[in-house]
PDB file of C-alpha atoms in Angstrom:
ATOM      1  CA  UNK A1148     106.614 106.211  60.101  1.00  0.00           C
ATOM      2  CA  UNK A1149     108.087 102.819  61.324  1.00  0.00           C
ATOM      3  CA  UNK A1150     106.167  99.440  61.728  1.00  0.00           C
ATOM      4  CA  UNK A1151     103.901  97.360  59.805  1.00  0.00           C
ATOM      5  CA  UNK A1152     101.013  98.529  58.085  1.00  0.00           C
ATOM      6  CA  UNK A1153      98.811  97.200  60.762  1.00  0.00           C
ATOM      7  CA  UNK A1154     100.548  99.043  63.621  1.00  0.00           C
ATOM      8  CA  UNK A1155     100.521 102.401  61.867  1.00  0.00           C
ATOM      9  CA  UNK A1156      97.007 103.174  61.857  1.00  0.00           C
ATOM     10  CA  UNK A1157      94.740 101.314  64.543  1.00  0.00           C
ATOM     11  CA  UNK A1158      92.239 101.854  67.076  1.00  0.00           C
ATOM     12  CA  UNK A1159      91.396 100.851  70.704  1.00  0.00           C
ATOM     13  CA  UNK A1160      88.575 101.176  73.183  1.00  0.00           C
ATOM     14  CA  UNK A1161      89.551 101.302  76.941  1.00  0.00           C
ATOM     15  CA  UNK A1162      87.364 102.252  79.846  1.00  0.00           C
ATOM     16  CA  UNK A1163      84.977 104.157  77.268  1.00  0.00           C
ATOM     17  CA  UNK A1164      87.994 106.131  75.680  1.00  0.00           C
ATOM     18  CA  UNK A1165      88.498 105.239  72.095  1.00  0.00           C
ATOM     19  CA  UNK A1166      92.120 105.531  71.061  1.00  0.00           C
ATOM     20  CA  UNK A1167      93.110 106.453  67.595  1.00  0.00           C
ATOM     21  CA  UNK A1168      96.881 105.499  66.871  1.00  0.00           C
ATOM     22  CA  UNK A1169      97.986 107.569  63.731  1.00  0.00           C
ATOM     23  CA  UNK A1170     101.769 106.685  63.866  1.00  0.00           C
ATOM     24  CA  UNK A1171     104.585 104.690  65.418  1.00  0.00           C
ATOM     25  CA  UNK A1172     107.140 107.515  64.924  1.00  0.00           C
ATOM     26  CA  UNK A1173     108.361 109.112  68.070  1.00  0.00           C
ATOM     27  CA  UNK A1174     110.514 111.900  69.405  1.00  0.00           C
ATOM     28  CA  UNK A1175     112.560 110.741  72.045  1.00  0.00           C
ATOM     29  CA  UNK A1176     111.440 107.958  74.298  1.00  0.00           C
ATOM     30  CA  UNK A1177     107.990 106.312  73.409  1.00  0.00           C
ATOM     31  CA  UNK A1178     105.359 106.676  76.016  1.00  0.00           C
ATOM     32  CA  UNK A1179     104.719 103.307  76.757  1.00  0.00           C
ATOM     33  CA  UNK A1180     108.418 102.628  77.519  1.00  0.00           C
ATOM     34  CA  UNK A1181     108.549 106.033  79.546  1.00  0.00           C
ATOM     35  CA  UNK A1182     106.121 104.282  81.876  1.00  0.00           C
ATOM     36  CA  UNK A1183     108.622 101.548  82.822  1.00  0.00           C
ATOM     37  CA  UNK A1184     109.823  98.191  82.045  1.00  0.00           C
ATOM     38  CA  UNK A1185     107.123  96.530  83.718  1.00  0.00           C
ATOM     39  CA  UNK A1186     104.501  98.233  81.716  1.00  0.00           C
ATOM     40  CA  UNK A1187     102.803  96.344  78.717  1.00  0.00           C
ATOM     41  CA  UNK A1188      99.719  96.732  76.538  1.00  0.00           C
ATOM     42  CA  UNK A1189      97.112  94.221  77.543  1.00  0.00           C
ATOM     43  CA  UNK A1190      95.993  91.544  74.982  1.00  0.00           C
ATOM     44  CA  UNK A1191      92.503  92.959  75.278  1.00  0.00           C
ATOM     45  CA  UNK A1192      90.686  95.991  76.523  1.00  0.00           C
ATOM     46  CA  UNK A1193      87.439  94.908  76.745  1.00  0.00           C
ATOM     47  CA  UNK A1194      84.234  94.737  74.612  1.00  0.00           C
ATOM     48  CA  UNK A1195      86.137  91.687  72.950  1.00  0.00           C
ATOM     49  CA  UNK A1196      88.365  93.952  71.172  1.00  0.00           C
ATOM     50  CA  UNK A1197      92.273  93.527  70.987  1.00  0.00           C
ATOM     51  CA  UNK A1198      94.478  96.447  72.712  1.00  0.00           C
ATOM     52  CA  UNK A1199      94.886  98.024  69.067  1.00  0.00           C
ATOM     53  CA  UNK A1200      92.846  97.013  66.112  1.00  0.00           C
ATOM     54  CA  UNK A1201      94.191  97.348  62.684  1.00  0.00           C
ATOM     55  CA  UNK A1202      92.103  99.825  60.370  1.00  0.00           C
ATOM     56  CA  UNK A1203      92.785  96.809  57.732  1.00  0.00           C
ATOM     57  CA  UNK A1204      95.110  95.496  55.272  1.00  0.00           C
ATOM     58  CA  UNK A1205      95.173  98.866  53.661  1.00  0.00           C
ATOM     59  CA  UNK A1206      96.138 100.858  56.598  1.00  0.00           C
ATOM     60  CA  UNK A1207      99.592 101.283  55.195  1.00  0.00           C
ATOM     61  CA  UNK A1208      98.045 103.088  51.963  1.00  0.00           C
ATOM     62  CA  UNK A1209      95.677 104.694  54.284  1.00  0.00           C
ATOM     63  CA  UNK A1210      98.407 106.378  56.419  1.00  0.00           C
ATOM     64  CA  UNK A1211      99.836 107.906  53.229  1.00  0.00           C
ATOM     65  CA  UNK A1212      96.529 109.637  52.376  1.00  0.00           C
ATOM     66  CA  UNK A1213      95.460 111.930  55.131  1.00  0.00           C
ATOM     67  CA  UNK A1214      91.811 112.441  53.276  1.00  0.00           C
ATOM     68  CA  UNK A1215      91.326 108.531  53.282  1.00  0.00           C
ATOM     69  CA  UNK A1216      92.645 108.108  56.551  1.00  0.00           C
ATOM     70  CA  UNK A1217      90.548 111.114  58.340  1.00  0.00           C
ATOM     71  CA  UNK A1218      87.210 109.123  56.630  1.00  0.00           C
ATOM     72  CA  UNK A1219      88.444 105.851  57.733  1.00  0.00           C
ATOM     73  CA  UNK A1220      88.850 107.066  61.231  1.00  0.00           C
ATOM     74  CA  UNK A1221      85.484 108.789  61.077  1.00  0.00           C
ATOM     75  CA  UNK A1222      84.059 105.700  60.320  1.00  0.00           C
ATOM     76  CA  UNK A1223      85.607 104.081  63.468  1.00  0.00           C
ATOM     77  CA  UNK A1224      84.161 106.778  65.690  1.00  0.00           C
ATOM     78  CA  UNK A1225      80.927 106.404  64.092  1.00  0.00           C
ATOM     79  CA  UNK A1226      80.729 102.743  64.660  1.00  0.00           C
ATOM     80  CA  UNK A1227      81.941 103.086  68.190  1.00  0.00           C
ATOM     81  CA  UNK A1228      79.164 105.618  68.895  1.00  0.00           C
ATOM     82  CA  UNK A1229      76.715 103.325  67.266  1.00  0.00           C
ATOM     83  CA  UNK A1230      77.610 100.039  69.247  1.00  0.00           C
ATOM     84  CA  UNK A1231      77.526 102.241  72.760  1.00  0.00           C
ATOM     85  CA  UNK A1232      81.358 102.203  73.028  1.00  0.00           C
ATOM     86  CA  UNK A1233      81.037 106.072  73.378  1.00  0.00           C
ATOM     87  CA  UNK A1234      78.546 107.740  75.616  1.00  0.00           C
ATOM     88  CA  UNK A1235      77.170 111.540  75.071  1.00  0.00           C
ATOM     89  CA  UNK A1236      74.975 113.182  77.318  1.00  0.00           C
ATOM     90  CA  UNK A1237      73.410 116.747  76.641  1.00  0.00           C
ATOM     91  CA  UNK A1238      76.843 118.253  77.486  1.00  0.00           C
ATOM     92  CA  UNK A1239      79.592 116.089  76.279  1.00  0.00           C
ATOM     93  CA  UNK A1240      80.706 112.504  75.421  1.00  0.00           C
ATOM     94  CA  UNK A1241      83.459 110.381  76.169  1.00  0.00           C
ATOM     95  CA  UNK A1242      86.797 111.641  74.847  1.00  0.00           C
ATOM     96  CA  UNK A1243      88.124 110.369  71.430  1.00  0.00           C
ATOM     97  CA  UNK A1244      92.107 110.472  72.018  1.00  0.00           C
ATOM     98  CA  UNK A1245      94.613 110.530  69.553  1.00  0.00           C
ATOM     99  CA  UNK A1246      97.371 108.359  71.066  1.00  0.00           C
ATOM    100  CA  UNK A1247      99.361 105.432  70.632  1.00  0.00           C
ATOM    101  CA  UNK A1248     102.900 104.088  70.528  1.00  0.00           C
ATOM    102  CA  UNK A1249     104.032 106.947  68.482  1.00  0.00           C
ATOM    103  CA  UNK A1250     103.269 110.948  69.031  1.00  0.00           C
ATOM    104  CA  UNK A1251     100.344 112.050  66.985  1.00  0.00           C
ATOM    105  CA  UNK A1252     102.055 115.299  66.596  1.00  0.00           C
ATOM    106  CA  UNK A1253     104.397 114.148  64.286  1.00  0.00           C
ATOM    107  CA  UNK A1254     101.603 113.650  62.051  1.00  0.00           C
ATOM    108  CA  UNK A1255      99.690 116.772  62.502  1.00  0.00           C
ATOM    109  CA  UNK A1256      97.883 117.342  59.112  1.00  0.00           C
ATOM    110  CA  UNK A1257      96.825 113.722  59.312  1.00  0.00           C
ATOM    111  CA  UNK A1258      95.587 114.560  62.938  1.00  0.00           C
ATOM    112  CA  UNK A1259      93.994 117.731  61.641  1.00  0.00           C
ATOM    113  CA  UNK A1260      92.152 116.090  58.842  1.00  0.00           C
ATOM    114  CA  UNK A1261      90.772 113.442  61.056  1.00  0.00           C
ATOM    115  CA  UNK A1262      89.799 115.454  63.646  1.00  0.00           C
ATOM    116  CA  UNK A1263      87.650 117.661  61.421  1.00  0.00           C
ATOM    117  CA  UNK A1264      86.378 114.606  59.848  1.00  0.00           C
ATOM    118  CA  UNK A1265      85.079 113.320  63.004  1.00  0.00           C
ATOM    119  CA  UNK A1266      83.594 116.663  64.306  1.00  0.00           C
ATOM    120  CA  UNK A1267      81.721 116.910  61.179  1.00  0.00           C
ATOM    121  CA  UNK A1268      79.768 113.984  61.546  1.00  0.00           C
ATOM    122  CA  UNK A1269      79.793 114.156  65.544  1.00  0.00           C
ATOM    123  CA  UNK A1270      79.683 117.604  66.460  1.00  0.00           C
ATOM    124  CA  UNK A1271      79.721 116.666  70.183  1.00  0.00           C
ATOM    125  CA  UNK A1272      82.582 114.348  70.201  1.00  0.00           C
ATOM    126  CA  UNK A1273      85.322 115.497  72.616  1.00  0.00           C
ATOM    127  CA  UNK A1274      88.751 115.273  70.943  1.00  0.00           C
ATOM    128  CA  UNK A1275      91.925 114.745  73.166  1.00  0.00           C
ATOM    129  CA  UNK A1276      95.668 114.388  71.976  1.00  0.00           C
ATOM    130  CA  UNK A1277      98.225 112.715  74.108  1.00  0.00           C
ATOM    131  CA  UNK A1278     101.559 113.620  73.146  1.00  0.00           C
ATOM    132  CA  UNK A1279     105.243 114.074  74.964  1.00  0.00           C
ATOM    133  CA  UNK A1280     105.011 117.767  74.184  1.00  0.00           C
ATOM    134  CA  UNK A1281     108.558 118.043  72.469  1.00  0.00           C
ATOM    135  CA  UNK A1282     107.419 121.129  70.723  1.00  0.00           C
ATOM    136  CA  UNK A1283     110.042 123.712  69.968  1.00  0.00           C
ATOM    137  CA  UNK A1284     108.960 126.989  71.715  1.00  0.00           C
ATOM    138  CA  UNK A1285     109.040 128.890  68.346  1.00  0.00           C
ATOM    139  CA  UNK A1286     106.284 126.382  66.988  1.00  0.00           C
ATOM    140  CA  UNK A1287     104.091 125.820  70.305  1.00  0.00           C
ATOM    141  CA  UNK A1288     101.515 128.754  69.612  1.00  0.00           C
ATOM    142  CA  UNK A1289     101.229 127.542  65.813  1.00  0.00           C
ATOM    143  CA  UNK A1290     100.742 123.851  66.867  1.00  0.00           C
ATOM    144  CA  UNK A1291      98.208 125.042  69.619  1.00  0.00           C
ATOM    145  CA  UNK A1292      96.152 126.699  67.406  1.00  0.00           C
ATOM    146  CA  UNK A1293      96.065 124.147  64.831  1.00  0.00           C
ATOM    147  CA  UNK A1294      94.857 121.895  67.354  1.00  0.00           C
ATOM    148  CA  UNK A1295      92.150 124.287  68.399  1.00  0.00           C
ATOM    149  CA  UNK A1296      91.153 125.004  64.852  1.00  0.00           C
ATOM    150  CA  UNK A1297      90.316 121.366  63.951  1.00  0.00           C
ATOM    151  CA  UNK A1298      88.166 120.749  67.016  1.00  0.00           C
ATOM    152  CA  UNK A1299      90.765 119.445  69.765  1.00  0.00           C
ATOM    153  CA  UNK A1300      89.945 120.603  73.105  1.00  0.00           C
ATOM    154  CA  UNK A1301      91.752 118.560  75.481  1.00  0.00           C
ATOM    155  CA  UNK A1302      95.746 117.906  75.782  1.00  0.00           C
ATOM    156  CA  UNK A1303      97.676 115.286  77.816  1.00  0.00           C
ATOM    157  CA  UNK A1304     101.353 115.591  78.266  1.00  0.00           C
ATOM    158  CA  UNK A1305     103.498 113.383  80.751  1.00  0.00           C
ATOM    159  CA  UNK A1306     106.545 115.079  82.301  1.00  0.00           C
ATOM    160  CA  UNK A1307     108.421 112.234  83.084  1.00  0.00           C
ATOM    161  CA  UNK A1308     111.176 113.954  85.138  1.00  0.00           C
ATOM    162  CA  UNK A1309     111.547 116.634  87.655  1.00  0.00           C
ATOM    163  CA  UNK A1310     114.800 118.457  86.051  1.00  0.00           C
ATOM    164  CA  UNK A1311     116.139 119.107  82.522  1.00  0.00           C
ATOM    165  CA  UNK A1312     119.188 116.931  83.127  1.00  0.00           C
ATOM    166  CA  UNK A1313     117.013 113.861  84.340  1.00  0.00           C
ATOM    167  CA  UNK A1314     114.500 114.536  81.529  1.00  0.00           C
ATOM    168  CA  UNK A1315     117.137 114.360  79.015  1.00  0.00           C
ATOM    169  CA  UNK A1316     118.491 111.215  80.425  1.00  0.00           C
ATOM    170  CA  UNK A1317     115.394 109.619  80.524  1.00  0.00           C
ATOM    171  CA  UNK A1318     113.728 110.897  77.158  1.00  0.00           C
ATOM    172  CA  UNK A1319     116.417 111.323  74.950  1.00  0.00           C
ATOM    173  CA  UNK A1320     115.028 114.377  73.319  1.00  0.00           C
ATOM    174  CA  UNK A1321     116.319 115.525  69.907  1.00  0.00           C
ATOM    175  CA  UNK A1322     119.183 118.273  69.826  1.00  0.00           C
ATOM    176  CA  UNK A1323     117.614 121.862  70.337  1.00  0.00           C
ATOM    177  CA  UNK A1324     114.231 120.692  71.948  1.00  0.00           C
ATOM    178  CA  UNK A1325     113.950 119.634  75.831  1.00  0.00           C
ATOM    179  CA  UNK A1326     112.378 119.856  79.324  1.00  0.00           C
ATOM    180  CA  UNK A1327     111.800 123.602  78.929  1.00  0.00           C
ATOM    181  CA  UNK A1328     110.125 123.300  75.608  1.00  0.00           C
ATOM    182  CA  UNK A1329     107.605 120.637  76.986  1.00  0.00           C
ATOM    183  CA  UNK A1330     106.820 123.137  79.893  1.00  0.00           C
ATOM    184  CA  UNK A1331     106.636 126.100  77.487  1.00  0.00           C
ATOM    185  CA  UNK A1332     104.222 124.011  75.354  1.00  0.00           C
ATOM    186  CA  UNK A1333     102.031 123.002  78.430  1.00  0.00           C
ATOM    187  CA  UNK A1334     101.756 126.687  79.327  1.00  0.00           C
ATOM    188  CA  UNK A1335     100.937 128.107  75.762  1.00  0.00           C
ATOM    189  CA  UNK A1336      98.546 125.289  75.366  1.00  0.00           C
ATOM    190  CA  UNK A1337      96.707 126.190  78.764  1.00  0.00           C
ATOM    191  CA  UNK A1338      96.756 129.927  78.064  1.00  0.00           C
ATOM    192  CA  UNK A1339      95.318 129.605  74.769  1.00  0.00           C
ATOM    193  CA  UNK A1340      92.189 127.604  75.984  1.00  0.00           C
ATOM    194  CA  UNK A1341      92.975 123.958  75.704  1.00  0.00           C
ATOM    195  CA  UNK A1342      92.097 121.663  78.682  1.00  0.00           C
ATOM    196  CA  UNK A1343      95.591 120.628  79.811  1.00  0.00           C
ATOM    197  CA  UNK A1344      96.246 117.335  81.960  1.00  0.00           C
ATOM    198  CA  UNK A1345      99.963 117.170  82.682  1.00  0.00           C
ATOM    199  CA  UNK A1346     101.168 113.917  84.640  1.00  0.00           C
ATOM    200  CA  UNK A1347     104.297 115.000  86.420  1.00  0.00           C
ATOM    201  CA  UNK A1348     106.811 113.427  88.863  1.00  0.00           C
ATOM    202  CA  UNK A1349     107.977 115.412  92.234  1.00  0.00           C
ATOM    203  CA  UNK A1350     111.492 116.625  92.499  1.00  0.00           C
ATOM    204  CA  UNK A1351     111.436 116.652  96.315  1.00  0.00           C
ATOM    205  CA  UNK A1352     113.241 113.982  97.621  1.00  0.00           C
ATOM    206  CA  UNK A1353     111.455 112.232 100.835  1.00  0.00           C
ATOM    207  CA  UNK A1354     112.647 113.208 104.027  1.00  0.00           C
ATOM    208  CA  UNK A1355     113.033 110.373 106.653  1.00  0.00           C
ATOM    209  CA  UNK A1356     110.819 110.012 109.378  1.00  0.00           C
ATOM    210  CA  UNK A1357     111.913 111.323 112.611  1.00  0.00           C
ATOM    211  CA  UNK A1358     110.775 110.020 115.869  1.00  0.00           C
ATOM    212  CA  UNK A1359     110.511 111.717 119.134  1.00  0.00           C
ATOM    213  CA  UNK A1360     112.566 110.565 122.027  1.00  0.00           C
TER     214      UNK A1360
END
């Protein structure tokens, strides 16, 4: 992973959603950059917290030890629950989301360990993963099953272009993985029981308005 120790493993609370960042490593264009040049993380997200709060000076060491990292992230979730940042009723809770500058699927073993630790302590926790979905078709089912196996229920995938050529131009995917793989990953996830939110752009150009004479 790239970045400083404080950037690799960090947390954020925004609009009753706790975000857990596992890595700064990306596949293709990072999500914040794909949103556009005018987008930037705010200095604060409320509750007196910065946009992303480092786990501590030991974050780099934690990032290299999935077991230690999972316990540290479970502690963060427990603390957020105790402080009222995460609400839960009898049916479900506010989501806990694995997301950040990097793609959490690039650290899938760490994600699995953290998710399992969180669910062990808070069985009612609703876990979501935000990813660009650049998963090879041959690996899609395995990744989805691993996400389900560790307790992830929801998936958010941005599809930032309407056609394969425009997607390749914007996202700079690695060789052999592209638009169709993302579409396939979304389909496989939905077909196998994950709740999938896919943000997409329209490929239909706007038609000029005509006025009757």
